[in-house]
């Protein structure tokens, strides 16, 4: 039994030492990581803030609890447990409390460095910064003090109870008193017991009285919660909150103070009077307080809401609804949306299309979802490459503002064949992806495949543009969460496949943590529980270790207080591949603002760039009017750069983020209404429309990027847009555009259609397509031939005073993985046509088109050979999968290409 106890103790000590060693190792290696990136200031400020808060909270709790247990020990005189044992209990609790408070370090720094909003709430006349920065800190401090009082009171009361149990046991051992006999005098002992009991009651009473005073403070802070109340028809203080709830909270504050005073009076005076002690004054008062505290804040405002507000709701709630509309718009940056009328005319002509040539030239007929499959089938080259992340951007190509789709060719270590997943391969050889694939959004070949601007390995450029040339195509940092890698070792890194051989390189960048000492190698070996880091002879003094290479995790690790967009995108900038991530400042504490999930305030105040080659991270502040980001910049000076310092070439690729636009669109679908009566009745409420997508399912229309000349503007620009329909209806009522170019970045424009005219929405156009007998017959025929018909995004494109609807149609063999753009559906709201390409469809509707479609007949011999190779590769892939339909389709297309090559 003794040996078993010793074994368990040894195991516990070993585990404790390991956890301590693991924690220290992670701390040091994290510091090396932050230091290598130039963000050691963030690391150190975070660390020392946590340490300071831990020390302060631990010390305060330890001193207070120790002092009170020392008093209880003195009163008891002969406590059952030694004071050292009590100190151990207090120390353990102090550690837990200190750890909990230290995790709130950022709230303290926000409070100290807060920036005012200069917007005052209409109820308490507090600046919004009070709710964002000050109130959360007050609640943390109050919570800490209340926890300290409660835990200390429990420790003290338990200490007294254990002592009194011993006294009762002593009294129980006295000899029984026979009737008629006078008991032996033990007055000295009895008086001592009574005196000890009274002191214990006084001590405990003072602690409990302090608790009630703190409850009064808690009630005071609770008043501000009405700014997030859902009692009325909108979020924020309503009539019943102001008229009923606030007075009740004030009464509770008053009652809590009375309870504290009454308890002290009972402890010091009433409890000493035997005649008064049975009246249980404090117990009755406590019952009243808790009954009123439980029922008052819920029942009374509810009664006021039902009997007073509901019969006359719109009149009583009007000022509060106005507050909600105003503050919600401010919180979601919707206060300055420009609203314009857009009177639709059914009058699109070829002349109008001529004027909108640049818009037509950039119509996105390629849908990124089926295009992803095409990219993967034709351009991944090897199994371990991944082209899943297609992004939309714009570049100047051949002197034209051109919208393109671009996908990085990342390395996916999970796709490496099992027998090749050796330690050396995973950590030293297969370290990075290679290059990108790019194609215009509006050009396809006759076979319905994208017309690549950049393709293959090493990259082949089909357009001669310096701004597309890549000097550093290696992708060490991306969206894939791969293993850590060791670079610049004696083992050559795989760069890219080259025919029957492979190209190898040595890393020459600045990324990673240098392993120039045995101590560093030991630390990382412990961190990754990988002894091979320590034993490998290929690691030199110049070798580096790269980890946390997923850019989202990388940014979150540096700045966990920023929210991140779901879709970072890659940019070619001066020969390098640069990731751009949209970062958000978020809060759920903005007064009077409608909630979206857990937040009710958002700003896209930061653009974060990550170099795909060296992993360097840079933060650019976009919105200097945002108090949150200005507060963060005060906390971490010199870590956030001005947007003005971003290179001009990179600024050309800044785009309005989709995630933010989705949130704003949802909020604005309700909060575009200014009139309180209209808002109350939801007479003009909107929704995001649905469309038929894929193989026939209805989905919400996703916002989409487009190059377009906005009404009343002078030239085309890159915008993000969406449309609105009335609630439970399918006709369009408005569309919104978020601008991305130059000084107009971030401006939102809403175009409202006339309400007395029917403007078809996406679902209504989809219905017109389905009702067209020729189109419906053709779709059915393709389906019967063993092919899958996939509908792409239905684009709603405003042109001058008209609307053009365009939807791509993809055909994919059921056993194949290569969707091909086979038809383009176009409608002007009256007629619907389906043709092989956009140009033909526009000509069918309007007689003329400026759309550009690649023609195979004018291709060079080199391009035809490359296309033949593509189809040959597809045949090989189909043979491996047993896809006979795919083999036949690719053979037909290969034959067509070879015939064209023969006749050229």
PDB file of C-alpha atoms in Angstrom, residues 14 144 214 246 337 491 637 703 748 799 804 811 893 900:
ATOM      1  CA  UNK A  14       6.570  13.829 -13.116  1.00  0.00           C
ATOM      2  CA  UNK A 144     -13.700  39.792  -8.405  1.00  0.00           C
ATOM      3  CA  UNK A 214     -21.637  45.047  -3.098  1.00  0.00           C
ATOM      4  CA  UNK A 246     -35.159  51.483 -13.643  1.00  0.00           C
ATOM      5  CA  UNK A 337     -25.376  55.090 -46.971  1.00  0.00           C
ATOM      6  CA  UNK A 491      18.408  18.518 -47.427  1.00  0.00           C
ATOM      7  CA  UNK A 637       2.266  51.558 -30.363  1.00  0.00           C
ATOM      8  CA  UNK A 703     -22.913  39.103 -53.010  1.00  0.00           C
ATOM      9  CA  UNK A 748     -22.128  52.278 -49.783  1.00  0.00           C
ATOM     10  CA  UNK A 799     -26.709  49.058 -67.119  1.00  0.00           C
ATOM     11  CA  UNK A 804     -29.504  42.701 -67.487  1.00  0.00           C
ATOM     12  CA  UNK A 811     -22.447  20.562 -68.181  1.00  0.00           C
ATOM     13  CA  UNK A 893     -12.020  17.264 -77.793  1.00  0.00           C
ATOM     14  CA  UNK A 900      -7.237  22.440 -85.826  1.00  0.00           C
TER      15      UNK A 900
END
